[in-house]
mmCIF file of C-alpha atoms and ligand atoms in Angstrom:
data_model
loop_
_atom_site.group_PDB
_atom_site.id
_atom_site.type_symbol
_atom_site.label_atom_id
_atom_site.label_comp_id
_atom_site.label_asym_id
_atom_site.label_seq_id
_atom_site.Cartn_x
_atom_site.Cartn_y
_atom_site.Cartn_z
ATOM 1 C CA UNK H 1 -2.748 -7.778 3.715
ATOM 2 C CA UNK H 2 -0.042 -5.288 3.064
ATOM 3 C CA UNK H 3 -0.271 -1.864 4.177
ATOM 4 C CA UNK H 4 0.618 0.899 2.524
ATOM 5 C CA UNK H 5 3.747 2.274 4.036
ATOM 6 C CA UNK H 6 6.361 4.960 2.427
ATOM 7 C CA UNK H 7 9.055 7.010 3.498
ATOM 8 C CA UNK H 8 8.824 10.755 3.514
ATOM 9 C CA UNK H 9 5.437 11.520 5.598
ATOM 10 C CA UNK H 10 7.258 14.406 7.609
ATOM 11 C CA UNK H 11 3.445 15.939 8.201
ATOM 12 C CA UNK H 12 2.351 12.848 9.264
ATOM 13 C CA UNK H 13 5.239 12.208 11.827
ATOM 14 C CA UNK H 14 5.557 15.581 12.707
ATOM 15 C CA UNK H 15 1.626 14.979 14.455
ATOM 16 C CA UNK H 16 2.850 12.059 15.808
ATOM 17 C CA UNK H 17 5.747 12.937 17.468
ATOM 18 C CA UNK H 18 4.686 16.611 18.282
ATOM 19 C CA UNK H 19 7.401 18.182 16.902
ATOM 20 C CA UNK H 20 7.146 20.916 14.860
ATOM 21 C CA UNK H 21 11.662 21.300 14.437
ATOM 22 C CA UNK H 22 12.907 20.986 11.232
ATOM 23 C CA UNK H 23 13.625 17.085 10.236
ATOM 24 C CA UNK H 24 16.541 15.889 8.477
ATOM 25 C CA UNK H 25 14.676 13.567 6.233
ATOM 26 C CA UNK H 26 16.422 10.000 5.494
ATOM 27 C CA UNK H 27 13.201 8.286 5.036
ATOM 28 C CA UNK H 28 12.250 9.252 1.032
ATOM 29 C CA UNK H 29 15.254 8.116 -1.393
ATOM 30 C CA UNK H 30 14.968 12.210 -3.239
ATOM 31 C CA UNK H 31 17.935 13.504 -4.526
ATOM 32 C CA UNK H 32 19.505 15.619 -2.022
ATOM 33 C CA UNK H 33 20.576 18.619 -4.285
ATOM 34 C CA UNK H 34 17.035 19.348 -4.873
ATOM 35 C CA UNK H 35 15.301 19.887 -7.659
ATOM 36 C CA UNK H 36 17.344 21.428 -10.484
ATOM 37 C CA UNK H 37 17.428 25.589 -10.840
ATOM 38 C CA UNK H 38 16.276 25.311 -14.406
ATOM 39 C CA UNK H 39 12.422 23.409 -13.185
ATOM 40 C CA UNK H 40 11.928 26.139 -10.996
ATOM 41 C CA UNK H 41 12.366 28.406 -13.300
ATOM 42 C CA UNK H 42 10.590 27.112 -15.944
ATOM 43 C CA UNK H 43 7.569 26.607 -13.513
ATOM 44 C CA UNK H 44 7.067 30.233 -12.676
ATOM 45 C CA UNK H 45 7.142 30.941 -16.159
ATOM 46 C CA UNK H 46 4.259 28.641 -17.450
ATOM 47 C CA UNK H 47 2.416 30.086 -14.354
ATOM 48 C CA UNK H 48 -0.113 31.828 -16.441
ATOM 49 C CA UNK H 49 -0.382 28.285 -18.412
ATOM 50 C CA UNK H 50 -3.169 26.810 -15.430
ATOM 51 C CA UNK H 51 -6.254 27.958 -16.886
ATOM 52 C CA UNK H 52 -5.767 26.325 -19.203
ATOM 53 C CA UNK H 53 -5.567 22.202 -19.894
ATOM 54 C CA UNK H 54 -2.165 20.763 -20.472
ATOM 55 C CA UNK H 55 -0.739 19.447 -23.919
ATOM 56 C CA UNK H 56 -2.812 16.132 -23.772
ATOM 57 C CA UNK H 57 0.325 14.248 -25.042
ATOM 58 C CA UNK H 58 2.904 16.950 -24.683
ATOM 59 C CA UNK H 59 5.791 16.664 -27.708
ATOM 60 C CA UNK H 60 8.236 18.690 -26.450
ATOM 61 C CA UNK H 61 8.422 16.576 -22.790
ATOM 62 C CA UNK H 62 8.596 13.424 -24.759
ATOM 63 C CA UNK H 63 11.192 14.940 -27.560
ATOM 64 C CA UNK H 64 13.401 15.821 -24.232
ATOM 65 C CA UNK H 65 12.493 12.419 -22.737
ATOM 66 C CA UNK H 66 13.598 10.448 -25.663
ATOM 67 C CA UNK H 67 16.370 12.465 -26.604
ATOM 68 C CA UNK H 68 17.803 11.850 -22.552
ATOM 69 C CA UNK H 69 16.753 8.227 -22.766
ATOM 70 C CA UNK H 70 18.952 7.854 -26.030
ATOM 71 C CA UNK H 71 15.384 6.556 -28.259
ATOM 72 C CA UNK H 72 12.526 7.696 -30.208
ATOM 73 C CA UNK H 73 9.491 9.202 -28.436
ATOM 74 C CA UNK H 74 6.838 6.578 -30.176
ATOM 75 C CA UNK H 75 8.431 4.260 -27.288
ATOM 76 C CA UNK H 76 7.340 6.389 -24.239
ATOM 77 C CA UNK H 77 3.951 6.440 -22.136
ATOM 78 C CA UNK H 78 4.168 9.187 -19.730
ATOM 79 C CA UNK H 79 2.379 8.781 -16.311
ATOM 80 C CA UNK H 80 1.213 10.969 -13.479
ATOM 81 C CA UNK H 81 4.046 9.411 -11.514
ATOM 82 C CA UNK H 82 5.193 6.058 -12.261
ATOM 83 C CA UNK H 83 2.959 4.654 -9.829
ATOM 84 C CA UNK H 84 0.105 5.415 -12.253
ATOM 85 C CA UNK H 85 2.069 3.237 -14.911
ATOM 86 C CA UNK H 86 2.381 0.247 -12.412
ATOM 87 C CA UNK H 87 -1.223 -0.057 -11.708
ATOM 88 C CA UNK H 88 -1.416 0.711 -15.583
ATOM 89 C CA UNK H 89 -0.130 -2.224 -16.304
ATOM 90 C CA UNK H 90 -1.830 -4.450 -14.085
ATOM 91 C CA UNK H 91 -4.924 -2.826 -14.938
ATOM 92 C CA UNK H 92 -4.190 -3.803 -18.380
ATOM 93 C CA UNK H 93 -2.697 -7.241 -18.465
ATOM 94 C CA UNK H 94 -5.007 -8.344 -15.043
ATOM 95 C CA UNK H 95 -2.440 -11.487 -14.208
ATOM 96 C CA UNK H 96 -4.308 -13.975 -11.849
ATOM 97 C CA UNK H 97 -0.614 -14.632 -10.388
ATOM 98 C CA UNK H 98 2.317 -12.297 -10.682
ATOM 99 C CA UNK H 99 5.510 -13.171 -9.227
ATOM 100 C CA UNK H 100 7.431 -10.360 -7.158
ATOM 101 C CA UNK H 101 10.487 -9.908 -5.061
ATOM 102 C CA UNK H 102 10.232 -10.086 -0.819
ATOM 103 C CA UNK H 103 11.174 -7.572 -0.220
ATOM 104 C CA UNK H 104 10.284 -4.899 -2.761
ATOM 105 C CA UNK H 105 8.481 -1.885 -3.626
ATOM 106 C CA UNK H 106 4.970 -2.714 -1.929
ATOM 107 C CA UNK H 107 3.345 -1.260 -4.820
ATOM 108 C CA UNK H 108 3.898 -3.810 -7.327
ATOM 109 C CA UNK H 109 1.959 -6.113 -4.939
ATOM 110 C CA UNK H 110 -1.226 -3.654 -4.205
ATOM 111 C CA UNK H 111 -1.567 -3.046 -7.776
ATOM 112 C CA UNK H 112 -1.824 -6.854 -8.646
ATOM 113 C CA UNK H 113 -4.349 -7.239 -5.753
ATOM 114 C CA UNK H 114 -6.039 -4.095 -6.915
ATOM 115 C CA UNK H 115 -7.361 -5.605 -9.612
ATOM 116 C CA UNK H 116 -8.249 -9.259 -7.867
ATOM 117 C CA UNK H 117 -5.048 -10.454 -8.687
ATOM 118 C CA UNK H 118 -2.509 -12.816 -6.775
ATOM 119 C CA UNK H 119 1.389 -12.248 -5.489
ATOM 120 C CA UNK H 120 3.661 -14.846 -6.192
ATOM 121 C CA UNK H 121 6.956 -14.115 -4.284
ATOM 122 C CA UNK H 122 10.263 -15.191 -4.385
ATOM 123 C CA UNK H 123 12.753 -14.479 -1.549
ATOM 124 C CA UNK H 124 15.787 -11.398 -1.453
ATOM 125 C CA UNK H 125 17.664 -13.033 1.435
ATOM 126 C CA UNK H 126 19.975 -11.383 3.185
ATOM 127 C CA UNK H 127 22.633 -14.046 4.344
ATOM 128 C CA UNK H 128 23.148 -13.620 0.495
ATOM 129 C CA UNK H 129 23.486 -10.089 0.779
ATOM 130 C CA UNK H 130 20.131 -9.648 -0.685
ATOM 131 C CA UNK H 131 21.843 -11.474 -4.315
ATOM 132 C CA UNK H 132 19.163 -12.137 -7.350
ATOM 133 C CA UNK H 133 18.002 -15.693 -7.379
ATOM 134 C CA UNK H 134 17.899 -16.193 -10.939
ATOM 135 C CA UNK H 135 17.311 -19.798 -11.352
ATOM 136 C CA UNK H 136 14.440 -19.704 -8.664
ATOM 137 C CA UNK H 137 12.523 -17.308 -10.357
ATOM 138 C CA UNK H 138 12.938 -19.124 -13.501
ATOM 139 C CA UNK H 139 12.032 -22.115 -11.782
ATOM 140 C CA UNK H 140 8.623 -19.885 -10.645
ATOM 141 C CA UNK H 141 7.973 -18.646 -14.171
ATOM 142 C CA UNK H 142 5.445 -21.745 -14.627
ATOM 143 C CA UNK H 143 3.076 -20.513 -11.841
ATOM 144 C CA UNK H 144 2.554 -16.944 -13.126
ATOM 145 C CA UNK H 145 1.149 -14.793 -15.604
ATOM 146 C CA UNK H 146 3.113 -11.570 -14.936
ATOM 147 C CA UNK H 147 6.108 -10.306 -13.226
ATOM 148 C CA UNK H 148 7.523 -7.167 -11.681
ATOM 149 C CA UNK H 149 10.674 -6.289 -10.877
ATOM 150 C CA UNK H 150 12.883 -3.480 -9.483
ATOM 151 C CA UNK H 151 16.351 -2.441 -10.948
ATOM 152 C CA UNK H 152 17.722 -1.570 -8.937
ATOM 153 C CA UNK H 153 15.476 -2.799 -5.951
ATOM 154 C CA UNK H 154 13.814 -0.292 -2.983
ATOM 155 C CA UNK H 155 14.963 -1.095 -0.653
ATOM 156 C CA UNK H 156 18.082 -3.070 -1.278
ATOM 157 C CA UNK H 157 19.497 -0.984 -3.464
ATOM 158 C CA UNK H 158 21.294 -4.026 -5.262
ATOM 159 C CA UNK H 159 21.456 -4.491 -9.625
ATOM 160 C CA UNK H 160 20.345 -7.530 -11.360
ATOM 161 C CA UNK H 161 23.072 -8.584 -14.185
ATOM 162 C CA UNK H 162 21.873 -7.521 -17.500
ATOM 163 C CA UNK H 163 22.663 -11.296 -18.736
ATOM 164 C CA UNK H 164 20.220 -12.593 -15.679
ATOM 165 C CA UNK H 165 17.457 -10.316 -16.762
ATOM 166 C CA UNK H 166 17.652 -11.088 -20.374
ATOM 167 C CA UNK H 167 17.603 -14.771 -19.783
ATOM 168 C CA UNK H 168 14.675 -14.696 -17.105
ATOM 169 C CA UNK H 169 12.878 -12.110 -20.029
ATOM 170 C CA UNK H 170 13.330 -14.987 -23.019
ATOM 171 C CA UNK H 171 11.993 -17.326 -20.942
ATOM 172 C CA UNK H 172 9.285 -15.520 -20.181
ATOM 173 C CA UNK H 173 8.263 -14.894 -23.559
ATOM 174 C CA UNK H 174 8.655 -18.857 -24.375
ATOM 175 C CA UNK H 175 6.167 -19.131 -21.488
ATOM 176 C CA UNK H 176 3.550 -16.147 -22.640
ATOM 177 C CA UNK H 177 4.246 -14.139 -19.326
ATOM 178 C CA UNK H 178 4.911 -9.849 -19.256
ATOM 179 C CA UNK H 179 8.043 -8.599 -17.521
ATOM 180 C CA UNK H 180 7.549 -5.462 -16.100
ATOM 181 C CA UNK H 181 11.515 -3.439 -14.694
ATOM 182 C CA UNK H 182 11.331 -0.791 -12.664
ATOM 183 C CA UNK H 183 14.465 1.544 -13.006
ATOM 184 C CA UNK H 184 13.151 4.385 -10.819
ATOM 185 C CA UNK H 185 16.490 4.658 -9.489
ATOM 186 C CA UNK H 186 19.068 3.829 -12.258
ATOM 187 C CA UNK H 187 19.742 7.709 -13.074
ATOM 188 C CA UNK H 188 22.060 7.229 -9.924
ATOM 189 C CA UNK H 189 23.953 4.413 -11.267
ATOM 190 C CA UNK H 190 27.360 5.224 -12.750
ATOM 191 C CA UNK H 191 26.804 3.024 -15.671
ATOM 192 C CA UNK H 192 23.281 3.126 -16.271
ATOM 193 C CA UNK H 193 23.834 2.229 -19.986
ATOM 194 C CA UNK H 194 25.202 -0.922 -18.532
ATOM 195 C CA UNK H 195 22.348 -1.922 -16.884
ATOM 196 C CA UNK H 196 19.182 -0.406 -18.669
ATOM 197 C CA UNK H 197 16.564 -2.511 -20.364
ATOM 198 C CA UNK H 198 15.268 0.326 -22.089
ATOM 199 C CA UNK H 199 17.015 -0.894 -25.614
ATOM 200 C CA UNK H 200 15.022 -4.055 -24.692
ATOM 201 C CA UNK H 201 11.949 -2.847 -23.977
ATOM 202 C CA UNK H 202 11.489 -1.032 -27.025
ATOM 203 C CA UNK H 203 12.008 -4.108 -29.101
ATOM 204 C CA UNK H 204 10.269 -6.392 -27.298
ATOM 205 C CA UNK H 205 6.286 -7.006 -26.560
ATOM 206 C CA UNK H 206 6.304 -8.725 -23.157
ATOM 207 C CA UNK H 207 8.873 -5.801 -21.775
ATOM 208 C CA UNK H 208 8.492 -2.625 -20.178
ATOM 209 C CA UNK H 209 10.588 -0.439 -18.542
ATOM 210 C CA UNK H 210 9.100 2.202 -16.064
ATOM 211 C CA UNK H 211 10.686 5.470 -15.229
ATOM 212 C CA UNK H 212 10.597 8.346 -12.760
ATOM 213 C CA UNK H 213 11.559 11.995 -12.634
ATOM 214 C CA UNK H 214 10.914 12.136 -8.729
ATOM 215 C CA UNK H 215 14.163 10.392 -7.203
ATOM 216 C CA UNK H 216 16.848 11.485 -9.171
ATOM 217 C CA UNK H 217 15.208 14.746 -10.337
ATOM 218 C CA UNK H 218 13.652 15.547 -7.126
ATOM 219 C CA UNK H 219 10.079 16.346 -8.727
ATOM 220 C CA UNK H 220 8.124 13.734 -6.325
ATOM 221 C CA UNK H 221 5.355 16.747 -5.785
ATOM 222 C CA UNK H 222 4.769 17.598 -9.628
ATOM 223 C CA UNK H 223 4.245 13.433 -10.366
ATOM 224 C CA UNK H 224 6.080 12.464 -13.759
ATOM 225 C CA UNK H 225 6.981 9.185 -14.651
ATOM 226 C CA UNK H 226 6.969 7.122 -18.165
ATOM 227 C CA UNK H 227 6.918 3.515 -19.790
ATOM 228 C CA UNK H 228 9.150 2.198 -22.523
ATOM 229 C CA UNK H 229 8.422 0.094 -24.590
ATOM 230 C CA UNK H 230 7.633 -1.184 -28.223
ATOM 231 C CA UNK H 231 5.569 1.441 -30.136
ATOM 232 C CA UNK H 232 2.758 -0.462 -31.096
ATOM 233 C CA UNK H 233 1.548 -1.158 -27.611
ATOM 234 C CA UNK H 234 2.629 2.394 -26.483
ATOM 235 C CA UNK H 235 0.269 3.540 -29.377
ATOM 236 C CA UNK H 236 -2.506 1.125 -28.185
ATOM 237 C CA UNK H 237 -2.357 2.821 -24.566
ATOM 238 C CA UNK H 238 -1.739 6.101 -25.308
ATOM 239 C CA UNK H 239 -5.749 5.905 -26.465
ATOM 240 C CA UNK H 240 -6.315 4.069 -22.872
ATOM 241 C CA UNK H 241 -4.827 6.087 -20.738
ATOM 242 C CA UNK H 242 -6.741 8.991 -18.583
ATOM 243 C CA UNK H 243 -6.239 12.109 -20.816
ATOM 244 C CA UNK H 244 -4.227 14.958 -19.397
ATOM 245 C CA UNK H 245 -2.488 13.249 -16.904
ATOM 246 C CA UNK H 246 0.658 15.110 -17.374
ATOM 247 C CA UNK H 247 0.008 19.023 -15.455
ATOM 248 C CA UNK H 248 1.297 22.373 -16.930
ATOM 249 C CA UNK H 249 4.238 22.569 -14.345
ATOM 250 C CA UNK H 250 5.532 18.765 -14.786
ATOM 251 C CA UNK H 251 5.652 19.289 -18.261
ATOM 252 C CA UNK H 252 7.798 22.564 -17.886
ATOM 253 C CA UNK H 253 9.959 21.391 -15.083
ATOM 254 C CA UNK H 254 10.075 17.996 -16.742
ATOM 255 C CA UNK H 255 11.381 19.251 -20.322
ATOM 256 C CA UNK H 256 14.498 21.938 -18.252
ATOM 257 C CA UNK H 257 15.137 19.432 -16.088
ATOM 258 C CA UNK H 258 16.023 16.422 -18.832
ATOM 259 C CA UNK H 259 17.743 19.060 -20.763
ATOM 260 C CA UNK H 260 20.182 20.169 -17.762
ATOM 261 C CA UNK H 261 23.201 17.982 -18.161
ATOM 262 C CA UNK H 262 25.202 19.812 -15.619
ATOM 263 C CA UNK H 263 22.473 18.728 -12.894
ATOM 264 C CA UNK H 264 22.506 15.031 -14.230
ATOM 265 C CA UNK H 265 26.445 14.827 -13.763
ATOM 266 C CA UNK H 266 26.895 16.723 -10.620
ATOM 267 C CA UNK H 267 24.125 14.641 -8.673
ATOM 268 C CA UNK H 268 25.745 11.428 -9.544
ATOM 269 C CA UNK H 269 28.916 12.248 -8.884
ATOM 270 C CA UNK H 270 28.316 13.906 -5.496
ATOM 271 C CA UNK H 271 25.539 10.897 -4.396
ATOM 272 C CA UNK H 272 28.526 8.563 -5.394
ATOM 273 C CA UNK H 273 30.794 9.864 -3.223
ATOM 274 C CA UNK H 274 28.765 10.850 -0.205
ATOM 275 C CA UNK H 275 27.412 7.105 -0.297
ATOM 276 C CA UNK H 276 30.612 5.323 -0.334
ATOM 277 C CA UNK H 277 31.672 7.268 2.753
ATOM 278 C CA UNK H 278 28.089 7.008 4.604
ATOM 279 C CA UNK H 279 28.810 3.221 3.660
ATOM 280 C CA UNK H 280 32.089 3.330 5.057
ATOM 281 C CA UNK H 281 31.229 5.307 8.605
ATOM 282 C CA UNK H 282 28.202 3.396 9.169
ATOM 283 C CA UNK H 283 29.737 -0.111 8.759
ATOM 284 C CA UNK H 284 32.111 1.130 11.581
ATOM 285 C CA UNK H 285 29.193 1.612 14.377
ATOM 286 C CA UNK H 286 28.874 -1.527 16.186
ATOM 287 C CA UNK H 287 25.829 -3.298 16.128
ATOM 288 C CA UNK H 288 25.402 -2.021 12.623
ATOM 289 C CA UNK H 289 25.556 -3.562 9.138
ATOM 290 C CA UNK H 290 24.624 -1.558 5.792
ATOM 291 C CA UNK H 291 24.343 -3.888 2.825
ATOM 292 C CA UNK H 292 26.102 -2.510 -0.465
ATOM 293 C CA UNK H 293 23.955 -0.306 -2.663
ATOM 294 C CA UNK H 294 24.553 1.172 -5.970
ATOM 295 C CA UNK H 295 21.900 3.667 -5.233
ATOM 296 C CA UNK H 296 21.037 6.636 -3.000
ATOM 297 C CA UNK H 297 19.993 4.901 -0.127
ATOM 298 C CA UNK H 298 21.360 1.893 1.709
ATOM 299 C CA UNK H 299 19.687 -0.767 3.787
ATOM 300 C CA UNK H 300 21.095 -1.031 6.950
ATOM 301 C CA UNK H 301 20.666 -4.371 9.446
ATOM 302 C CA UNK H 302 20.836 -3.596 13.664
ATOM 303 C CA UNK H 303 22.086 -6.556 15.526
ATOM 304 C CA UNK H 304 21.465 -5.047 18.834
ATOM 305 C CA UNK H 305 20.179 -7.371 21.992
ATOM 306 C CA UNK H 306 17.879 -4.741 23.003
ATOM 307 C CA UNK H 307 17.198 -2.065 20.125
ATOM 308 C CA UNK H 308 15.364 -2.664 17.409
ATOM 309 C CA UNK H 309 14.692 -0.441 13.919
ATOM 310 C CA UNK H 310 11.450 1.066 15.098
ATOM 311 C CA UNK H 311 12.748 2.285 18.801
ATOM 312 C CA UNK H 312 15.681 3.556 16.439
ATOM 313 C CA UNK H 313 13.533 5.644 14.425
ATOM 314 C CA UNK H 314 11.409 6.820 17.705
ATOM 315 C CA UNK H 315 14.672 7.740 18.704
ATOM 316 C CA UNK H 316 15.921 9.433 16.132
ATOM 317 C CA UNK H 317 13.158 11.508 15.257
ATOM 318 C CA UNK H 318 13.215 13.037 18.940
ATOM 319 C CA UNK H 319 16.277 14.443 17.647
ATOM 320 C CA UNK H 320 15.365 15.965 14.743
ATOM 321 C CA UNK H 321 16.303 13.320 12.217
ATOM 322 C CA UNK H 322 13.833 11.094 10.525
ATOM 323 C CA UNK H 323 14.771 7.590 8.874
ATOM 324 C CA UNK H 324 12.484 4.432 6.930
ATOM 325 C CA UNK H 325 12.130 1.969 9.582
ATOM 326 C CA UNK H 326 11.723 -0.968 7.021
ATOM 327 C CA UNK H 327 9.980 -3.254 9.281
ATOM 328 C CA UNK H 328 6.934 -3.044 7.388
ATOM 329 C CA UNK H 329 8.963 -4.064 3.753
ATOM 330 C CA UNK H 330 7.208 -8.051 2.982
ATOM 331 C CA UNK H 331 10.609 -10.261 3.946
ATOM 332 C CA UNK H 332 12.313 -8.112 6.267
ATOM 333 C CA UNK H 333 11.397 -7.314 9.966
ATOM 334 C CA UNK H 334 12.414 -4.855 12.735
ATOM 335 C CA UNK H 335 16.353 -5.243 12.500
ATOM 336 C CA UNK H 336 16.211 -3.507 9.361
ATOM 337 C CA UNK H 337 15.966 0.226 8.309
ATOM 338 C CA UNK H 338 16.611 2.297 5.584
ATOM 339 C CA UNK H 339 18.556 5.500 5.174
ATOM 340 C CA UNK H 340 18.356 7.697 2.064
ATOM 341 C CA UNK H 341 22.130 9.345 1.231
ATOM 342 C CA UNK H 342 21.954 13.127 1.991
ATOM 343 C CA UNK H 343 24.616 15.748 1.927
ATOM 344 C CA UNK H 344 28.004 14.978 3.260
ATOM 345 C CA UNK H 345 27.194 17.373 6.554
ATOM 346 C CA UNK H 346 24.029 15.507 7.287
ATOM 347 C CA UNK H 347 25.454 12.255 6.574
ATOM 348 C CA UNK H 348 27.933 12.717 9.019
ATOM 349 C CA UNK H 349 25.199 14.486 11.729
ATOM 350 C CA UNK H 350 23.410 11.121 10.948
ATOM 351 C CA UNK H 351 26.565 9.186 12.178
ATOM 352 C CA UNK H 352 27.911 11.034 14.997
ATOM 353 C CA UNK H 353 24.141 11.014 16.569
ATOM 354 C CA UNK H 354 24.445 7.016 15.856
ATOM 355 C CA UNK H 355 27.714 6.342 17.790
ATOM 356 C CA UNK H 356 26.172 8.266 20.529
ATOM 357 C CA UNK H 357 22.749 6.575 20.921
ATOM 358 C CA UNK H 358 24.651 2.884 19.999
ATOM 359 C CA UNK H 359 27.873 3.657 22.124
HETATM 360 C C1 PLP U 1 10.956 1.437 -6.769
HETATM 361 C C2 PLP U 1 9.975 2.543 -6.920
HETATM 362 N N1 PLP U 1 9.271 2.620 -8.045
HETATM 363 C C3 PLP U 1 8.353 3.588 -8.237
HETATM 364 C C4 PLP U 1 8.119 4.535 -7.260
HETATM 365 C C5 PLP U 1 7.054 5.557 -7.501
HETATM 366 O O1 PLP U 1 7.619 6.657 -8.111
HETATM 367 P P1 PLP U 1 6.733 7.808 -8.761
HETATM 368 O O2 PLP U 1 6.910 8.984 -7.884
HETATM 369 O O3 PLP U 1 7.332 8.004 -10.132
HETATM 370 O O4 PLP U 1 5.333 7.348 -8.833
HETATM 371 C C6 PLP U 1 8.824 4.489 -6.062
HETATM 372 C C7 PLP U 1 8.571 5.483 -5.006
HETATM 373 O O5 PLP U 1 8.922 5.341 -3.870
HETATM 374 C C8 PLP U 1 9.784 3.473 -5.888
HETATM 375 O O6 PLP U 1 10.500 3.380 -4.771
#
């Protein structure tokens, strides 16, 4: 059985390790800028808002929401983090089979077993650089009910072709099965137009895109995250759905944040650039290969004859810096880890403390 296993538990490693320094965290794929000014500041003003409940299906978050994600808000189901939207959605559907990526995002599979369903996977293999399969998992369709996929993927950090999606997607709807796409990380993608299903989804009745404000917006702690697609079946959920999910503060932070353009285009720009050059320095330290990544993180292999991912993380966090050993991903094991892409000076702390430790 899968464990669950993220990045980003500084507490809990902290205890482990006994250290109480500050960590350089490259372990949770969050936006390195931080959160943007304007949530802050909208949070301390709706401060007074907490005795009171929040805006059960709150207009204004959704009016920003659709108005970022270029559609109407009748298309969007917001969700206490768009975790609560994957298990949502297997809640809803209940597939007996659903067919997912090795290795993914281990909570597509938990939330299918959640509710006494069964994985299905289909391999990411990295002697093909991690590449989509697209006529295996067409040739898989036939076995499953349901299936869930990441664009781009944690933790390869690799796009699927929009042609390759759309095909698998018509398919599937020949076949009766729901497509679920999660672009939790496509804010950082140059050309996110370019590879968005979200025109799809809204469309379509066996598509849905899920969202997140936590990785690019940095908001992982307030838990916002939303659903596209077509209005009918958002209507249908919006009456199925816990009520209130959304909090005072995530609906503040989450309506300055969508709005601040300024935020939106300085973040990708400077992730961009600080990944191509992490990309470039790290694929200069022997023993190490980082696989390419439109994202902002990168999966990196070791090919060392005596270190493996999790002594490299032990090691590491003895000095301060903390990274995803990725051993525990389905379909990878310990000669992988994962490394979120920070700010150019930590970046290149990151890879001078490499070179040292790998000679
Ligand atoms: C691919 C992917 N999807 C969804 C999530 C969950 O995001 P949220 O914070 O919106 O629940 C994560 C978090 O790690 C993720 O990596």
């Amino acid at each position: 059985m899968l464990s669950r296993i993220h990045g980003g538990n500084l507490r809990e490693v902290k205890e482990k390790y006994g250290d109480d320094a500050k960590l350089i965290d490259f372990s949770a794929n969050i936006n390195p800028l931080g959160p943007p000014t304007s949530a802050y500041k909208a949070i301390l003003a709706s401060l007074t808002k907490i005795e009171y409940y929040p805006e059960d299906n709150p207009k204004e978050l959704k009016r920003a929401l659709a108005d970022y994600l270029e559609i109407e808000p009748e298309n969007i189901l917001l969700g206490n983090g768009s975790a609560e939207l994957i298990y949502f959605l297997a809640n809803y559907y209940r597939p007996r089979k659903t067919l997912i990526a090795a290795p993914t995002f281990c909570e597509y599979e938990l939330a299918v077993r959640a509710v006494g369903g069964e994985p299905v996977f289909f391999e990411l293999s990295p002697k093909e650089q991690f590449f989509f399969p697209k006529d295996s998992i067409l040739s898989q369709l036939g076995e499953v009910q349901m299936l869930f996929l990441g664009n781009p993927n944690n933790p390869t950090g690799n796009l699927i072709r929009q042609g390759d999606l759309l095909e698998i997607i018509e398919e599937a709807k020949k076949q009766g099965l729901v497509v679920a796409v999660d672009e939790a990380y496509i804010d950082f993608v140059e050309d996110r137009n370019r590879f968005s299903l979200i025109g799809e989804a809204i469309k379509r009745d066996n598509l849905m895109v899920l969202g997140s404000l936590t990785k690019f917006f940095a908001l992982a702690g307030l838990r916002l995250g939303y659903l596209v697609t077509n209005g009918r079946l958002v209507e249908e959920w919006q009456a199925k759905r816990p009520p209130w999910n959304i909090n005072c503060f995530a609906q503040a932070a989450g309506v300055a944040a969508l709005k601040d353009r300024r935020f939106v285009q300085e973040s990708r720009q400077i992730i961009q650039a600080n990944r191509e050059d992490f990309q470039r320095n790290l694929s200069q330290i022997k023993f190490l290969k980082p696989y390419p990544s439109e994202v902002n993180f990168i999966l990196v292999e070791i090919n060392h004859p005596q270190f493996n991912s999790i002594w490299l993380q032990k090691t590491l966090v003895r000095q301060g810096i903390l990274i995803r050993d990725a051993s525990s991903f389905r379909g990878l094991n310990d000669r992988f880890f994962r490394l979120a892409v920070r700010s150019k000076r930590e970046n290149e702390k990151l890879i001078e403390v490499l070179k040292e430790i790998l000679g």
